[in-house]
Coordinates of C-alpha atoms in Angstrom, one line a residue:
Chain M
X29 CA 0.2 0.4 0.2
X30 CA 0.8 3.2 -0.9
X31 CA -1.3 5.2 0.1
X32 CA -1.5 5.9 3.9
X33 CA -5.3 5.6 5.4
X34 CA -7.7 8.6 4.5
X35 CA -7.5 11.3 6.6
X36 CA -3.7 11.0 8.0
X37 CA -2.6 13.8 6.0
X38 CA 0.9 11.9 5.3
X39 CA 2.7 14.1 2.5
X40 CA 2.4 16.9 0.5
X41 CA -0.2 15.4 -1.3
X42 CA -2.5 15.6 2.0
X43 CA -3.1 19.0 -0.3
X44 CA -4.5 17.8 -2.6
X45 CA -6.1 14.7 -1.5
X46 CA -9.7 16.0 0.1
X47 CA -10.3 14.0 3.7
X48 CA -13.9 14.9 5.9
X49 CA -16.7 16.5 4.7
X50 CA -17.9 19.1 6.9
X51 CA -20.3 21.6 4.2
X52 CA -22.5 23.8 5.0
X53 CA -26.0 22.9 4.0
X54 CA -28.6 24.1 2.7
X55 CA -31.0 26.7 4.0
X56 CA -34.2 25.9 4.2
X57 CA -35.6 29.8 4.7
X58 CA -38.9 29.0 3.1
X59 CA -40.2 26.5 6.0
X60 CA -38.0 28.4 9.3
X61 CA -40.9 31.2 7.7
X62 CA -43.7 28.4 7.7
X63 CA -43.0 27.3 11.7
X64 CA -43.2 31.2 12.6
X65 CA -47.1 31.5 10.8
X66 CA -47.3 28.1 12.2
X67 CA -46.2 29.0 15.7
X68 CA -47.8 32.5 15.5
X69 CA -51.3 30.9 14.9
X70 CA -51.3 27.7 17.0
X71 CA -50.9 30.6 19.8
X72 CA -53.9 32.6 18.8
X73 CA -55.6 29.2 18.5
X74 CA -54.5 28.7 22.2
X75 CA -55.7 32.3 23.5
X76 CA -59.0 31.6 21.9
X77 CA -59.3 28.5 23.6
X78 CA -58.6 29.2 26.9
X79 CA -59.3 33.2 27.0
X80 CA -62.7 32.9 25.4
X81 CA -65.3 32.7 27.4
X82 CA -67.4 30.6 25.4
X83 CA -65.1 27.6 26.1
X84 CA -66.9 26.6 29.1
X85 CA -64.1 24.0 29.4
X86 CA -66.1 22.6 32.4
X87 CA -69.5 22.4 31.2
X88 CA -67.2 20.2 28.5
X89 CA -66.0 18.0 30.9
X90 CA -69.3 18.1 32.2
X91 CA -71.6 17.0 29.1
X92 CA -69.3 14.4 28.7
X93 CA -70.4 12.8 31.6
X94 CA -73.6 12.8 31.5
X95 CA -75.3 9.5 32.0
X96 CA -77.4 10.3 28.6
X97 CA -73.9 11.6 26.6
X98 CA -72.0 8.0 27.3
X99 CA -75.0 5.7 26.6
X100 CA -75.5 7.6 23.3
X101 CA -71.5 7.7 23.0
X102 CA -71.7 3.5 23.6
X103 CA -74.7 2.6 21.7
X104 CA -75.4 5.6 19.2
X105 CA -72.5 5.6 18.4
X106 CA -69.7 2.6 19.3
X107 CA -72.7 -0.3 19.3
X108 CA -74.6 0.8 16.0
X109 CA -71.0 1.2 14.1
X110 CA -70.1 -2.3 15.2
X111 CA -73.1 -3.5 14.3
X112 CA -73.3 -2.2 10.9
X113 CA -70.3 -2.5 9.9
X114 CA -70.6 -6.1 10.2
X115 CA -73.1 -6.9 8.7
X116 CA -71.9 -4.5 6.0
X117 CA -68.3 -6.9 5.5
X118 CA -70.3 -9.6 5.7
X119 CA -72.9 -8.9 3.2
X120 CA -70.1 -6.8 0.8
X121 CA -67.5 -9.6 0.8
X122 CA -70.6 -11.8 -0.3
X123 CA -71.6 -9.3 -3.0
X124 CA -67.7 -8.5 -4.1
X125 CA -68.4 -13.4 -4.3
X126 CA -71.1 -12.5 -6.2
X127 CA -70.3 -9.9 -9.0
X128 CA -67.5 -12.3 -9.3
X129 CA -68.8 -15.3 -9.9
X130 CA -69.5 -17.9 -12.9
X131 CA -73.5 -17.1 -12.7
X132 CA -75.2 -14.3 -14.2
X133 CA -78.0 -13.6 -12.5
X134 CA -75.5 -13.6 -9.2
X135 CA -73.7 -10.9 -10.7
X136 CA -76.0 -9.3 -12.3
X137 CA -78.4 -8.8 -8.9
X138 CA -75.1 -7.8 -7.3
X139 CA -74.0 -5.2 -10.3
X140 CA -77.8 -3.6 -9.2
X141 CA -77.6 -3.7 -5.3
X142 CA -74.6 -2.0 -5.3
X143 CA -75.4 1.2 -8.3
X144 CA -78.7 1.9 -6.3
X145 CA -77.0 1.9 -2.9
X146 CA -74.3 3.9 -3.9
X147 CA -76.4 6.2 -5.7
X148 CA -78.7 7.1 -2.2
X149 CA -77.2 9.9 0.3
X150 CA -77.3 8.0 3.6
X151 CA -79.1 11.3 5.3
X152 CA -82.0 10.6 2.3
X153 CA -82.0 7.1 3.4
X154 CA -83.0 7.7 6.8
X155 CA -85.0 10.5 6.4
X156 CA -86.8 7.2 3.9
X157 CA -86.5 5.2 6.5
X158 CA -87.8 7.2 9.1
X159 CA -90.4 9.0 7.9
X160 CA -91.6 7.1 4.7
X161 CA -92.0 2.6 5.3
X162 CA -94.6 4.0 8.0
X163 CA -96.8 5.4 4.9
X164 CA -96.0 2.7 2.4
X165 CA -96.3 -0.8 4.9
X166 CA -99.4 1.2 6.5
X167 CA -100.5 -2.6 7.9
X168 CA -96.7 -3.4 9.5
X169 CA -94.1 -5.5 7.0
X170 CA -95.8 -9.3 7.1
X171 CA -94.2 -13.1 7.2
X172 CA -96.2 -15.6 5.2
X173 CA -97.2 -16.4 1.7
X174 CA -96.5 -13.1 -1.1
X175 CA -99.4 -12.4 -2.6
X176 CA -102.3 -15.0 0.2
X177 CA -104.6 -12.4 -0.7
X178 CA -105.0 -12.8 -4.3
X179 CA -104.4 -16.7 -3.4
X180 CA -106.5 -17.3 -1.0
X181 CA -109.7 -14.8 -2.5
X182 CA -109.6 -16.9 -6.0
X183 CA -109.6 -20.2 -4.1
X184 CA -112.5 -18.8 -2.7
X185 CA -111.0 -18.9 1.3
X186 CA -111.1 -16.3 4.2
X187 CA -108.4 -14.9 6.5
X188 CA -104.9 -14.7 5.4
X189 CA -101.9 -16.6 5.7
X190 CA -99.2 -14.6 7.4
X191 CA -97.4 -15.8 10.4
X192 CA -96.2 -12.7 11.5
X193 CA -97.0 -8.9 11.6
X194 CA -93.6 -6.4 12.6
X195 CA -94.8 -2.4 12.5
X196 CA -93.1 -0.5 9.7
X197 CA -92.0 2.4 12.1
X198 CA -90.2 0.1 15.2
X199 CA -88.9 -1.2 12.5
X200 CA -87.8 0.8 10.7
X201 CA -87.5 3.8 12.7
X202 CA -84.8 2.9 15.6
X203 CA -82.1 0.9 16.4
X204 CA -83.3 -1.8 14.4
X205 CA -83.6 0.8 11.5
X206 CA -79.7 2.4 12.0
X207 CA -78.3 -0.7 11.4
X208 CA -80.7 -1.8 8.1
X209 CA -79.9 1.4 6.5
X210 CA -76.0 1.9 7.7
X211 CA -75.4 -2.1 6.7
X212 CA -77.0 -1.9 3.7
X213 CA -75.4 1.4 2.3
X214 CA -71.9 0.4 3.9
X215 CA -72.4 -3.3 2.5
X216 CA -72.3 -2.0 -1.3
X217 CA -69.4 0.1 -0.8
X218 CA -67.5 -2.7 1.1
X219 CA -68.7 -4.9 -2.0
X220 CA -66.2 -2.5 -4.2
X221 CA -63.1 -2.9 -1.1
X222 CA -64.1 -6.6 -1.3
X223 CA -63.6 -6.9 -5.2
X224 CA -60.8 -5.3 -5.6
X225 CA -58.8 -7.3 -2.4
X226 CA -60.4 -10.4 -4.3
X227 CA -58.5 -9.8 -8.0
X228 CA -55.5 -8.4 -6.1
X229 CA -54.9 -12.2 -5.6
X230 CA -52.6 -13.9 -8.0
X231 CA -54.4 -16.1 -9.9
X232 CA -52.1 -19.1 -9.4
X233 CA -53.5 -18.7 -5.8
X234 CA -56.9 -20.2 -6.4
X235 CA -55.4 -22.1 -9.2
X236 CA -53.3 -24.4 -7.1
X237 CA -56.3 -24.3 -4.6
X238 CA -58.5 -26.4 -7.3
X239 CA -55.3 -28.4 -8.1
X240 CA -55.0 -29.8 -4.8
X241 CA -59.2 -30.7 -5.0
X242 CA -60.2 -27.7 -2.9
X243 CA -64.2 -26.8 -3.9
X244 CA -64.1 -22.6 -5.4
X245 CA -65.7 -21.7 -2.3
X246 CA -63.0 -23.8 -0.1
X247 CA -60.3 -22.1 -2.5
X248 CA -62.0 -18.8 -2.0
X249 CA -62.3 -19.3 1.5
X250 CA -59.4 -20.5 2.4
X251 CA -57.1 -18.9 0.1
X252 CA -58.1 -16.4 -1.0
X253 CA -60.4 -14.2 1.3
X254 CA -57.0 -14.2 3.7
X255 CA -55.1 -12.7 0.6
X256 CA -57.3 -10.3 -0.4
X257 CA -57.6 -8.9 3.4
X258 CA -54.1 -7.3 3.1
X259 CA -55.7 -5.5 1.2
X260 CA -59.2 -5.3 1.9
X261 CA -58.0 -4.1 5.3
X262 CA -57.0 -1.1 5.4
X263 CA -59.9 1.1 3.5
X264 CA -62.1 -1.1 5.2
X265 CA -61.0 1.1 8.1
X266 CA -61.2 4.5 6.4
X267 CA -64.8 3.2 6.1
X268 CA -65.7 2.0 10.0
X269 CA -64.0 5.3 11.1
X270 CA -66.3 7.2 8.1
X271 CA -69.9 5.3 10.0
X272 CA -68.2 5.8 13.0
X273 CA -69.0 9.6 12.4
X274 CA -72.3 9.0 9.9
X275 CA -74.4 7.5 12.9
X276 CA -74.5 11.6 13.6
X277 CA -76.5 11.0 10.7
X278 CA -78.7 9.3 12.2
X279 CA -80.2 12.3 13.9
X280 CA -82.9 11.8 11.3
X281 CA -84.6 8.8 11.7
X282 CA -86.8 10.3 13.8
X283 CA -87.7 7.9 17.2
X284 CA -83.9 6.9 17.5
X285 CA -82.5 8.8 20.3
X286 CA -79.7 7.4 21.9
X287 CA -76.7 8.1 20.3
X288 CA -74.4 11.2 20.9
X289 CA -75.0 13.3 18.8
X290 CA -78.7 13.4 19.6
X291 CA -78.2 14.5 23.3
X292 CA -74.9 17.0 23.0
X293 CA -77.9 18.8 20.3
X294 CA -80.5 18.2 23.4
X295 CA -78.6 19.4 26.1
X296 CA -77.1 22.4 23.6
X297 CA -81.1 23.8 23.6
X298 CA -81.6 23.2 26.8
X299 CA -78.8 25.4 28.0
X300 CA -77.7 27.1 25.3
X301 CA -74.4 26.4 26.3
X302 CA -74.0 25.6 22.1
X303 CA -70.0 25.6 21.8
X304 CA -68.9 23.4 25.0
X305 CA -72.0 21.5 24.4
X306 CA -70.4 20.4 20.4
X307 CA -67.5 20.3 22.1
X308 CA -68.1 17.5 23.9
X309 CA -69.6 15.8 21.2
X310 CA -65.8 16.8 19.3
X311 CA -63.9 15.8 21.7
X312 CA -65.7 12.0 21.8
X313 CA -65.6 11.9 18.3
X314 CA -61.7 12.0 18.0
X315 CA -61.0 9.6 20.8
X316 CA -62.8 6.6 19.4
X317 CA -61.1 7.7 15.8
X318 CA -57.9 7.2 17.3
X319 CA -58.5 4.1 19.7
X320 CA -59.9 2.3 16.0
X321 CA -56.8 4.1 14.3
X322 CA -54.8 2.0 16.8
X323 CA -56.6 -1.1 16.0
X324 CA -56.7 -1.1 12.3
X325 CA -52.4 -0.6 12.2
X326 CA -52.6 -4.3 14.2
X327 CA -55.3 -5.9 11.6
X328 CA -52.9 -5.1 8.7
X329 CA -50.1 -6.1 10.5
X330 CA -52.1 -9.5 11.3
X331 CA -53.0 -9.5 8.0
X332 CA -49.8 -9.0 6.3
X333 CA -48.3 -12.2 7.9
X334 CA -45.5 -14.0 5.6
X335 CA -45.3 -10.8 3.3
X336 CA -42.8 -9.8 5.2
X337 CA -40.1 -10.7 5.6
X338 CA -39.3 -11.1 9.1
X339 CA -38.9 -13.4 11.5
X340 CA -42.3 -15.3 13.3
X341 CA -42.8 -16.6 16.4
X342 CA -42.5 -20.0 15.9
X343 CA -39.5 -19.6 14.2
X344 CA -37.7 -18.0 16.9
X345 CA -39.6 -21.1 18.8
X346 CA -37.6 -23.5 16.5
X347 CA -34.1 -21.7 17.1
X348 CA -34.3 -21.7 20.3
X349 CA -35.2 -25.9 20.1
X350 CA -32.7 -26.1 17.4
X351 CA -30.2 -24.2 19.7
X352 CA -30.6 -26.5 22.8
X353 CA -30.8 -29.7 21.0
X354 CA -27.1 -28.8 20.1
Chain E
X15 CA -56.3 -50.9 -21.7
X16 CA -56.5 -51.0 -17.7
X17 CA -52.6 -50.5 -17.5
X18 CA -53.0 -47.1 -18.9
X19 CA -52.9 -44.9 -16.3
X20 CA -53.7 -41.7 -19.0
X21 CA -55.1 -42.1 -22.4
X22 CA -55.8 -39.4 -24.9
X23 CA -57.4 -39.0 -27.4
X24 CA -57.2 -36.6 -30.4
X25 CA -57.0 -33.8 -28.0
X26 CA -57.4 -29.9 -29.6
X27 CA -57.8 -26.6 -27.3
X28 CA -59.0 -23.3 -29.2
X29 CA -58.9 -20.6 -27.3
X30 CA -61.2 -18.5 -29.5
X31 CA -60.3 -18.7 -33.1
X32 CA -56.5 -19.9 -32.2
X33 CA -56.1 -23.7 -31.6
X34 CA -53.0 -24.8 -29.8
X35 CA -53.5 -28.5 -29.5
X36 CA -54.5 -30.1 -32.3
X37 CA -55.5 -33.8 -31.6
X38 CA -52.3 -35.2 -29.5
X39 CA -52.6 -39.0 -28.4
X40 CA -50.9 -39.5 -25.7
X41 CA -50.8 -42.4 -23.3
X42 CA -48.7 -42.6 -20.2
X43 CA -48.5 -46.5 -18.4
X44 CA -48.4 -46.3 -14.7
X45 CA -44.9 -46.0 -13.2
X46 CA -44.1 -44.1 -16.0
X47 CA -42.0 -39.9 -16.5
X48 CA -42.7 -38.9 -19.6
X49 CA -41.0 -35.4 -20.4
X50 CA -42.8 -32.9 -22.6
X51 CA -40.6 -31.3 -24.7
X52 CA -40.9 -28.5 -27.7
X53 CA -40.5 -25.0 -28.5
X54 CA -42.2 -22.3 -26.3
X55 CA -45.7 -21.5 -27.9
X56 CA -46.5 -25.4 -29.3
X57 CA -49.0 -26.6 -26.8
X58 CA -47.2 -28.4 -23.8
X59 CA -48.2 -26.3 -21.2
X60 CA -51.9 -26.2 -22.0
X61 CA -52.0 -30.3 -22.8
X62 CA -51.2 -30.1 -19.2
X63 CA -53.8 -27.8 -17.9
X64 CA -56.5 -29.8 -20.0
X65 CA -55.5 -33.5 -18.1
X66 CA -55.5 -31.5 -14.1
X67 CA -58.9 -29.1 -15.5
X68 CA -57.3 -25.8 -15.5
X69 CA -58.5 -25.4 -19.0
X70 CA -61.3 -27.4 -20.3
X71 CA -61.6 -28.8 -24.2
X72 CA -62.3 -28.3 -27.1
X73 CA -62.5 -31.8 -28.7
X74 CA -61.0 -35.5 -28.0
X75 CA -61.8 -37.2 -24.6
X76 CA -59.2 -37.6 -22.2
X77 CA -59.2 -40.4 -19.5
X78 CA -57.2 -40.9 -16.2
X79 CA -57.3 -44.4 -14.9
X80 CA -60.2 -44.7 -17.1
X81 CA -62.4 -42.5 -15.2
X82 CA -63.3 -39.1 -18.3
X83 CA -61.6 -36.4 -17.1
X84 CA -63.9 -33.5 -17.6
X85 CA -67.6 -35.0 -18.5
X86 CA -69.4 -37.9 -18.2
X87 CA -70.3 -40.4 -21.0
X88 CA -75.0 -40.8 -19.6
X89 CA -76.6 -42.7 -23.1
X90 CA -74.0 -41.7 -25.7
X91 CA -74.1 -38.1 -24.4
X92 CA -71.7 -36.0 -22.6
X93 CA -72.0 -34.2 -19.7
X94 CA -70.1 -31.5 -18.0
X95 CA -69.5 -32.9 -14.5
X96 CA -70.4 -30.2 -12.0
X97 CA -67.6 -28.8 -10.2
X98 CA -68.1 -31.8 -6.6
X99 CA -67.1 -34.2 -9.3
X100 CA -64.2 -32.1 -11.0
X101 CA -62.5 -31.1 -7.6
X102 CA -62.5 -34.8 -6.7
X103 CA -60.8 -35.9 -10.3
X104 CA -58.3 -33.5 -9.0
X105 CA -57.4 -34.3 -6.0
X106 CA -56.7 -37.4 -7.4
X107 CA -53.5 -35.8 -9.9
X108 CA -50.7 -33.1 -8.4
X109 CA -49.9 -30.4 -9.8
X110 CA -46.8 -28.3 -9.3
X111 CA -46.4 -24.9 -10.9
X112 CA -43.8 -22.8 -12.6
X113 CA -44.1 -20.3 -10.2
X114 CA -44.7 -22.7 -7.4
X115 CA -47.8 -20.8 -6.7
X116 CA -46.9 -21.8 -2.9
X117 CA -49.8 -20.0 -0.5
X118 CA -48.6 -16.7 0.9
X119 CA -49.8 -16.4 4.3
X120 CA -48.8 -20.3 5.5
X121 CA -46.2 -21.6 6.5
X122 CA -44.4 -24.4 4.7
X123 CA -46.2 -27.0 7.0
X124 CA -49.3 -25.6 6.9
X125 CA -49.1 -25.3 2.5
X126 CA -48.6 -28.8 2.9
X127 CA -51.1 -29.5 5.9
X128 CA -54.3 -27.5 4.6
X129 CA -55.5 -29.9 1.6
X130 CA -55.4 -33.3 3.4
X131 CA -57.6 -31.4 6.3
X132 CA -59.8 -29.4 4.3
X133 CA -60.5 -31.9 1.6
X134 CA -59.5 -35.3 2.6
X135 CA -60.8 -34.3 6.2
X136 CA -57.6 -35.7 8.2
X137 CA -56.9 -34.9 11.3
X138 CA -54.6 -31.8 12.3
X139 CA -51.9 -34.3 13.9
X140 CA -52.5 -37.0 11.3
X141 CA -51.8 -34.7 8.7
X142 CA -48.7 -32.6 10.4
X143 CA -47.1 -36.1 11.1
X144 CA -47.3 -36.5 7.2
X145 CA -46.4 -32.9 6.2
X146 CA -43.4 -33.2 8.2
X147 CA -42.4 -36.5 6.8
X148 CA -42.9 -35.7 3.3
X149 CA -41.0 -32.1 4.3
X150 CA -38.1 -34.1 5.3
X151 CA -38.2 -35.8 1.5
X152 CA -37.9 -33.2 0.2
X153 CA -35.0 -31.8 2.7
X154 CA -36.2 -29.7 4.3
X155 CA -37.4 -30.5 7.5
X156 CA -36.3 -27.5 9.3
X157 CA -37.5 -24.9 6.7
X158 CA -42.0 -26.4 8.3
X159 CA -42.2 -23.3 9.6
X160 CA -41.1 -20.4 7.0
X161 CA -43.2 -18.3 5.3
X162 CA -42.5 -18.7 1.4
X163 CA -40.8 -15.6 0.9
X164 CA -38.4 -16.5 3.7
X165 CA -37.7 -19.1 1.1
X166 CA -35.6 -19.6 -1.5
X167 CA -37.5 -20.0 -5.3
X168 CA -35.3 -24.0 -4.9
X169 CA -37.0 -24.3 -1.8
X170 CA -40.2 -23.4 -2.5
X171 CA -40.3 -25.6 -5.3
X172 CA -40.2 -28.5 -2.9
X173 CA -42.6 -27.3 -0.5
X174 CA -44.6 -27.1 -3.5
X175 CA -44.1 -30.7 -4.4
X176 CA -44.6 -31.8 -0.7
X177 CA -47.7 -29.8 -0.9
X178 CA -48.5 -32.2 -3.7
X179 CA -48.1 -35.3 -2.7
X180 CA -49.8 -34.6 0.3
X181 CA -52.8 -35.7 -1.5
X182 CA -51.5 -38.6 -2.6
X183 CA -51.8 -38.5 -5.9
X184 CA -52.0 -41.2 -8.0
X185 CA -50.7 -38.6 -11.0
X186 CA -48.4 -36.4 -10.4
X187 CA -47.9 -32.9 -13.4
X188 CA -45.2 -31.2 -13.6
X189 CA -45.6 -27.1 -15.7
X190 CA -42.0 -26.5 -16.6
X191 CA -40.4 -26.7 -12.1
X192 CA -37.4 -25.4 -12.8
X193 CA -37.5 -22.2 -15.2
X194 CA -38.4 -19.8 -12.6
X195 CA -35.0 -20.7 -10.7
X196 CA -31.9 -19.4 -10.9
X197 CA -29.1 -22.1 -12.1
X198 CA -27.8 -22.5 -9.0
X199 CA -31.2 -23.6 -8.3
X200 CA -33.0 -25.6 -10.3
X201 CA -30.3 -28.7 -9.0
X202 CA -32.0 -30.0 -5.6
X203 CA -35.4 -29.5 -7.8
X204 CA -34.6 -31.7 -10.0
X205 CA -33.2 -34.5 -7.3
X206 CA -36.4 -34.1 -5.6
X207 CA -38.0 -36.2 -8.8
X208 CA -35.7 -37.9 -9.4
X209 CA -36.1 -39.5 -5.9
X210 CA -40.1 -39.6 -6.8
X211 CA -39.2 -41.2 -10.4
X212 CA -38.1 -43.7 -8.8
X213 CA -40.3 -44.7 -6.2
X214 CA -42.6 -45.7 -9.2
X215 CA -44.6 -42.3 -9.1
X216 CA -46.3 -41.7 -12.9
X217 CA -45.1 -38.0 -13.8
X218 CA -45.8 -35.9 -17.0
X219 CA -43.5 -33.5 -16.4
X220 CA -42.7 -30.3 -19.4
X221 CA -39.6 -29.3 -18.8
X222 CA -36.3 -27.9 -20.9
X223 CA -34.0 -30.3 -18.5
X224 CA -32.3 -31.7 -21.6
X225 CA -30.6 -33.3 -19.2
X226 CA -33.2 -34.9 -16.3
X227 CA -35.1 -35.8 -19.0
X228 CA -32.2 -38.2 -20.5
X229 CA -31.6 -39.7 -17.5
X230 CA -35.1 -39.9 -16.1
X231 CA -37.4 -40.2 -18.7
X232 CA -38.9 -42.8 -19.8
X233 CA -40.3 -41.3 -23.2
X234 CA -40.4 -38.6 -24.5
X235 CA -41.8 -36.6 -26.4
X236 CA -41.2 -33.9 -29.1
X237 CA -44.4 -31.1 -29.3
X238 CA -44.4 -28.6 -32.3
X239 CA -47.4 -26.0 -32.7
X240 CA -50.0 -28.3 -30.8
X241 CA -49.3 -31.4 -32.6
X242 CA -46.6 -34.6 -31.5
X243 CA -44.1 -34.6 -33.9
X244 CA -42.3 -37.7 -32.9
X245 CA -42.4 -39.6 -29.2
X246 CA -39.8 -42.6 -28.2
X247 CA -36.9 -43.5 -25.6
X248 CA -35.1 -40.4 -24.5
X249 CA -32.1 -41.8 -26.1
X250 CA -33.5 -42.3 -30.0
X251 CA -35.3 -38.8 -29.3
X252 CA -32.8 -37.0 -28.2
X253 CA -29.5 -38.6 -30.0
X254 CA -31.0 -39.8 -33.4
X255 CA -34.3 -37.6 -34.0
X256 CA -35.9 -38.7 -37.4
X257 CA -37.4 -35.5 -37.9
X258 CA -36.5 -32.3 -39.1
X259 CA -38.5 -30.7 -36.3
X260 CA -36.8 -32.0 -33.4
X261 CA -33.6 -31.8 -34.8
X262 CA -34.0 -27.8 -36.0
X263 CA -34.9 -27.9 -32.2
X264 CA -32.5 -29.6 -30.0
X265 CA -29.7 -27.8 -32.6
X266 CA -30.9 -24.4 -30.9
X267 CA -31.3 -25.7 -27.5
X268 CA -27.5 -27.5 -27.6
X269 CA -26.0 -23.7 -29.5
X270 CA -28.2 -22.0 -26.4
X271 CA -26.8 -23.9 -23.5
X272 CA -22.9 -23.5 -25.7
X273 CA -24.1 -20.1 -25.6
X274 CA -24.5 -19.7 -22.0
X275 CA -21.2 -21.7 -21.8
X276 CA -19.8 -19.6 -23.7
X277 CA -21.0 -16.9 -20.9
X278 CA -19.9 -18.1 -18.0
X279 CA -15.9 -18.9 -19.3
X280 CA -16.6 -15.1 -20.5
X281 CA -17.7 -14.2 -17.1
X282 CA -14.7 -16.2 -15.3
X283 CA -12.0 -15.1 -18.0
X284 CA -13.7 -11.5 -16.8
X285 CA -13.0 -12.3 -13.2
X286 CA -9.5 -13.3 -13.4
X287 CA -8.1 -10.3 -15.8
X288 CA -10.2 -7.9 -12.9
X289 CA -7.9 -9.5 -10.1
X290 CA -4.5 -8.8 -12.2
X291 CA -5.7 -5.5 -12.8
X292 CA -7.1 -5.5 -9.0
X293 CA -3.9 -4.7 -7.0
X294 CA -3.0 -0.9 -6.6
X295 CA 0.0 1.0 -7.7
X296 CA -0.3 -0.4 -11.1
X297 CA -0.1 1.7 -14.4
X298 CA -4.2 1.7 -14.0
X299 CA -5.6 4.3 -11.8
X300 CA -5.9 8.2 -12.7
X301 CA -4.4 10.7 -11.0
X302 CA -5.4 12.0 -7.4
X303 CA -8.0 8.9 -7.6
X304 CA -7.3 6.1 -4.9
X305 CA -8.3 2.6 -6.1
X306 CA -9.2 1.7 -2.0
X307 CA -12.2 4.7 -2.4
X308 CA -12.9 2.7 -5.9
X309 CA -13.5 -0.6 -4.4
X310 CA -15.1 0.4 -1.7
X311 CA -18.0 1.8 -3.9

């Protein structure tokens, strides 16, 4: 080696041989300006929420602690979100599988369903369910033989062939109506998400499953869907958060009151403490969304298994066992 | 006739107006290893996929173990088989794909036990015991708990072979099993297949591996443009081809192999040269450039 190690000035050559770099970085003046602007804006905002008397913080926490508000949060917001998403995901996946099937009838039904329910705004759908269903079905909705009165008339008989009758307003105007309406709407969106997920799975996966003698539904359930989940979960997390917020639309259903937004609205109207009342709802929505984001991250990790080169717990155990064996 | 495990008569297949197979006749006996050779686009893979009903045939008949594939003959008329029936037929035929198609969300072991449990209704314990034995025979006992993404191509393909064997098939189909592999990984897969052949498995192998075909196959079938051009013992077809098309193909394969060899040699030479020119202080480097530094990058 004729040359000495880098950075060690040996001879006259050190002058021409550059050493360690100490350069001046690029000055990001734009960022400095941005930081200054943001600091001022934040200061203004903090000043407002502390010193503006309208932000009655003790009252905010009092509202958050009211039993009807908490009950509204748990029933109308959280429980309805969970149930509608279960209905939406189950029905949506079914619609996606129908849409991708060889059966033209199933394909058509799925397409029409998605078309109709994606076209109707949720607030319109819920208003319609609350206000119009009772008018459309004044005698209620019955389980029984279709067109029974016609058949009975034709046969010259009396009575009816109905086993159970439900009042349309109780069915569609309350808790059940909330699940039916939001769930039906969600299914249409979930169908598209699930379809994209299924299509993202390599065709060879289905072929390999079929080649092993699996029937099509089994291959879908065991091989294709679990892999599709990796693509389905992130947008479904979005949908869940959106659904949680859309439960506030249930206010238009009419007779459904056990819901967060309705309850804080009621307090706002009674007390004229408009800002703190609605602020209580805002804080609750923020908290719930934050918790949901954590859950979504966990789900993404779970369904992403086998797609990273990370080692698994089973392997760690195997490695330990192997080490012990030697 | 009973000895024929696979019997294909005048098999044709068209995708739209494009005729891929133009009347294939082929029989494979029990315990026989048949290699399908031919240029790409000759219909070898399509023929293999017809046997396992990955595609439906347009004409002709395929029988496996005397049973018509894909159709049922009732009172002189062909009826399309129901899904459950097709699944039952497929379960008796193992298939190994060019791109492995392992289930990426399952470990090697889970890949192997999946179908025995869900299709054959085996107990988990029995399936696991069988899977461990199979993984051991393909030399992957210590990789049972690895996900496909953590295995090399050769290892993945061997898991895929174990997965197919777990269904205890009477026939194994290999669709270019080594074509997607790096050259140094081809050997391990061929070894696993050689073992399988030695144990008497009936195999139909679409391959470009001439050495494998010569050593392992009982019969070699050369296909081109949707027809069987020549078939017979490996040495006959590969060393003394009767047909011009076979000769052209084999000549091209040989040229490719020679080119590869040439390339490998050239690479070796380059490496040797590199070693020679590497030593510092030699006339090579430009003034002001340090050979030590250059090598780091």
